[in-house]
């Protein structure tokens, strides 16, 4: 498994603004998904209530492992300056524990941090594959702030940064960098009050009934991991068939298998590949939330139509304008990686796709 020590500190290549935004979005999505996936494991290990201090400890572990002490100072100072405002818990003192309770607290925070680090290392491996691992430390810190600040409040987040900076001074003087166990405030920021519902009049009740009749059921957004196989095949009647076989695992624990297939009039097999790529983009974007997609193909011609290819061989003119907008939007929002694999009938997704390709009307 790749570790933090494998991160390169060399200057990353210069990217265009669009490439930069895409890389930042991919990095944020991967780290966010890692933190979401840590929830069940923290619960199973009995340390879910120590998520926030564990996340802070893990974040500082990443920062001090990648950056020098001087770079850590500069980074923490830059983030301290952009944390503005005050929470209604600004005057809340840090939690105070006796020696025995403190020992238990430190042990559980350490266990929570270790659990979170396991998930972050998985995200780091994926970032290394995408060549965006130079953003790892900064992204971990910024995503952690978005999780911690609404609970601790800006005052105590600034306190956490100041205390850790002071600890760096103290430990660096002794030649050994240490991470400070942060004591959470006794009182968290109060959640926003829900607006009161107005008492409906007879006319309002009629409108409410009408709204219920027009209500559309919609699944809540969720981070997803998708294993996908896609292929095309020319048929004997002048048509070509296409098939997409997906296995979707949501962060909520929901699992789904999805088959999407069809055929088009196409004797050459060229039009069907364009159709397949567009349908793939629509299928990935069918549900809300960010998806990490492992796409497997046996035809390099299909892979060359994907906008995630970096050899500039993608011919967008083969798509109509709306289809290309759909495809570009999908690949810029989601983390999609594709690879060419050998044909194998022992692969259940390939086997399923083969049946759909040969019988696209069933």
CSV table of C-alpha atoms in Angstrom, one decimal, residues 184-332:
chain,number,residue,atom,x,y,z
A,184,UNK,CA,-13.1,20.1,22.2
A,185,UNK,CA,-15.3,22.9,23.6
A,186,UNK,CA,-17.7,21.9,26.3
A,187,UNK,CA,-20.5,23.3,24.1
A,188,UNK,CA,-20.8,23.0,20.3
A,189,UNK,CA,-22.3,25.6,18.0
A,190,UNK,CA,-26.1,25.6,18.2
A,191,UNK,CA,-27.8,24.2,15.1
A,192,UNK,CA,-29.9,26.7,13.2
A,193,UNK,CA,-33.5,27.0,14.2
A,194,UNK,CA,-36.0,25.5,11.9
A,195,UNK,CA,-38.6,28.1,10.6
A,196,UNK,CA,-42.0,27.7,12.1
A,197,UNK,CA,-44.6,26.3,9.8
A,198,UNK,CA,-47.5,28.7,9.2
A,199,UNK,CA,-51.0,27.5,10.1
A,200,UNK,CA,-52.7,26.6,6.8
A,201,UNK,CA,-55.9,28.3,5.8
A,202,UNK,CA,-58.6,26.6,3.8
A,203,UNK,CA,-57.1,27.9,0.6
A,204,UNK,CA,-53.6,26.9,1.7
A,205,UNK,CA,-54.8,23.4,2.5
A,206,UNK,CA,-56.1,23.1,-1.1
A,207,UNK,CA,-52.7,24.2,-2.4
A,208,UNK,CA,-51.0,21.7,-0.1
A,209,UNK,CA,-53.1,18.9,-1.4
A,210,UNK,CA,-52.3,19.9,-4.9
A,211,UNK,CA,-48.5,20.0,-4.0
A,212,UNK,CA,-48.8,16.4,-2.6
A,213,UNK,CA,-50.4,15.2,-5.8
A,214,UNK,CA,-47.5,16.7,-7.8
A,215,UNK,CA,-44.8,15.4,-5.5
A,216,UNK,CA,-42.1,13.3,-7.1
A,217,UNK,CA,-40.2,10.7,-5.0
A,218,UNK,CA,-36.5,11.3,-5.2
A,219,UNK,CA,-33.6,9.4,-3.6
A,220,UNK,CA,-31.3,11.5,-1.4
A,221,UNK,CA,-27.9,12.3,-2.9
A,222,UNK,CA,-25.2,9.8,-2.0
A,223,UNK,CA,-21.5,9.2,-2.7
A,224,UNK,CA,-21.3,6.1,-5.0
A,225,UNK,CA,-18.6,3.6,-6.2
A,226,UNK,CA,-19.5,2.1,-9.6
A,227,UNK,CA,-17.9,-1.0,-11.2
A,228,UNK,CA,-18.8,-0.9,-14.8
A,229,UNK,CA,-18.3,-2.8,-18.0
A,230,UNK,CA,-19.4,-1.4,-21.4
A,231,UNK,CA,-19.2,-2.9,-24.9
A,232,UNK,CA,-20.8,-2.9,-28.4
A,233,UNK,CA,-21.4,-5.5,-31.1
A,234,UNK,CA,-22.4,-5.6,-34.7
A,235,UNK,CA,-25.5,-7.7,-35.5
A,236,UNK,CA,-26.3,-9.6,-38.7
A,237,UNK,CA,-29.4,-7.5,-39.5
A,238,UNK,CA,-27.6,-4.2,-40.1
A,239,UNK,CA,-27.8,-3.0,-36.5
A,240,UNK,CA,-25.3,-2.7,-33.8
A,241,UNK,CA,-26.0,-3.3,-30.1
A,242,UNK,CA,-24.6,-1.6,-27.0
A,243,UNK,CA,-24.6,-2.6,-23.3
A,244,UNK,CA,-23.6,-1.2,-20.0
A,245,UNK,CA,-23.5,-3.4,-16.9
A,246,UNK,CA,-23.1,-1.6,-13.6
A,247,UNK,CA,-22.7,-2.5,-10.0
A,248,UNK,CA,-23.3,0.5,-7.7
A,249,UNK,CA,-22.4,0.7,-4.0
A,250,UNK,CA,-23.6,3.8,-2.2
A,251,UNK,CA,-22.1,5.2,0.9
A,252,UNK,CA,-25.4,4.6,2.6
A,253,UNK,CA,-24.9,0.9,2.2
A,254,UNK,CA,-27.3,0.5,-0.7
A,255,UNK,CA,-26.3,-1.9,-3.5
A,256,UNK,CA,-27.7,-2.1,-7.0
A,257,UNK,CA,-27.0,-3.9,-10.2
A,258,UNK,CA,-28.1,-2.1,-13.3
A,259,UNK,CA,-28.3,-3.2,-17.0
A,260,UNK,CA,-28.7,-0.6,-19.7
A,261,UNK,CA,-28.7,-1.7,-23.3
A,262,UNK,CA,-30.2,-1.2,-26.8
A,263,UNK,CA,-29.4,-1.1,-30.5
A,264,UNK,CA,-29.1,1.4,-33.4
A,265,UNK,CA,-29.1,1.1,-37.2
A,266,UNK,CA,-25.4,0.9,-37.8
A,267,UNK,CA,-23.7,-1.5,-40.2
A,268,UNK,CA,-20.1,-0.1,-39.5
A,269,UNK,CA,-20.2,-0.2,-35.7
A,270,UNK,CA,-19.1,3.5,-35.5
A,271,UNK,CA,-22.4,5.1,-34.6
A,272,UNK,CA,-23.0,2.7,-31.8
A,273,UNK,CA,-19.9,3.6,-30.0
A,274,UNK,CA,-21.0,7.3,-29.9
A,275,UNK,CA,-24.3,6.1,-28.6
A,276,UNK,CA,-22.7,4.0,-25.9
A,277,UNK,CA,-20.5,6.8,-24.5
A,278,UNK,CA,-23.5,9.2,-24.3
A,279,UNK,CA,-25.6,6.5,-22.6
A,280,UNK,CA,-22.8,5.8,-20.2
A,281,UNK,CA,-22.6,9.5,-19.2
A,282,UNK,CA,-26.4,9.6,-18.7
A,283,UNK,CA,-26.3,6.4,-16.6
A,284,UNK,CA,-23.6,7.7,-14.3
A,285,UNK,CA,-25.5,11.0,-13.8
A,286,UNK,CA,-28.9,9.3,-13.2
A,287,UNK,CA,-28.5,9.6,-9.5
A,288,UNK,CA,-27.4,12.6,-7.5
A,289,UNK,CA,-24.1,12.6,-5.6
A,290,UNK,CA,-20.5,12.1,-6.7
A,291,UNK,CA,-19.5,8.8,-8.2
A,292,UNK,CA,-16.1,7.1,-8.4
A,293,UNK,CA,-16.3,4.9,-11.5
A,294,UNK,CA,-14.1,2.0,-12.5
A,295,UNK,CA,-14.9,1.5,-16.2
A,296,UNK,CA,-13.6,-1.6,-18.0
A,297,UNK,CA,-13.6,-1.9,-21.8
A,298,UNK,CA,-12.3,-4.4,-24.3
A,299,UNK,CA,-12.4,-2.0,-27.3
A,300,UNK,CA,-9.7,0.7,-27.3
A,301,UNK,CA,-11.8,2.6,-29.9
A,302,UNK,CA,-14.4,3.3,-27.3
A,303,UNK,CA,-11.8,4.4,-24.8
A,304,UNK,CA,-10.5,7.0,-27.3
A,305,UNK,CA,-13.9,8.6,-27.3
A,306,UNK,CA,-13.8,9.3,-23.5
A,307,UNK,CA,-12.9,12.9,-22.5
A,308,UNK,CA,-10.7,11.6,-19.7
A,309,UNK,CA,-8.0,10.5,-22.2
A,310,UNK,CA,-5.0,12.8,-22.2
A,311,UNK,CA,-3.5,12.0,-25.6
A,312,UNK,CA,-5.8,14.7,-27.3
A,313,UNK,CA,-7.2,12.0,-29.7
A,314,UNK,CA,-10.8,12.6,-28.6
A,315,UNK,CA,-12.9,13.6,-31.6
A,316,UNK,CA,-15.8,15.5,-30.0
A,317,UNK,CA,-17.2,16.3,-33.5
A,318,UNK,CA,-18.5,12.7,-33.7
A,319,UNK,CA,-21.1,13.7,-31.1
A,320,UNK,CA,-23.9,16.2,-31.5
A,321,UNK,CA,-23.7,19.3,-29.4
A,322,UNK,CA,-26.1,18.3,-26.6
A,323,UNK,CA,-24.6,14.8,-26.3
A,324,UNK,CA,-21.1,16.2,-25.9
A,325,UNK,CA,-22.3,18.7,-23.3
A,326,UNK,CA,-23.7,15.8,-21.3
A,327,UNK,CA,-20.5,13.7,-21.6
A,328,UNK,CA,-18.2,16.6,-20.7
A,329,UNK,CA,-20.4,17.5,-17.7
A,330,UNK,CA,-20.4,13.9,-16.5
A,331,UNK,CA,-16.6,13.4,-16.8
A,332,UNK,CA,-15.8,16.8,-15.2
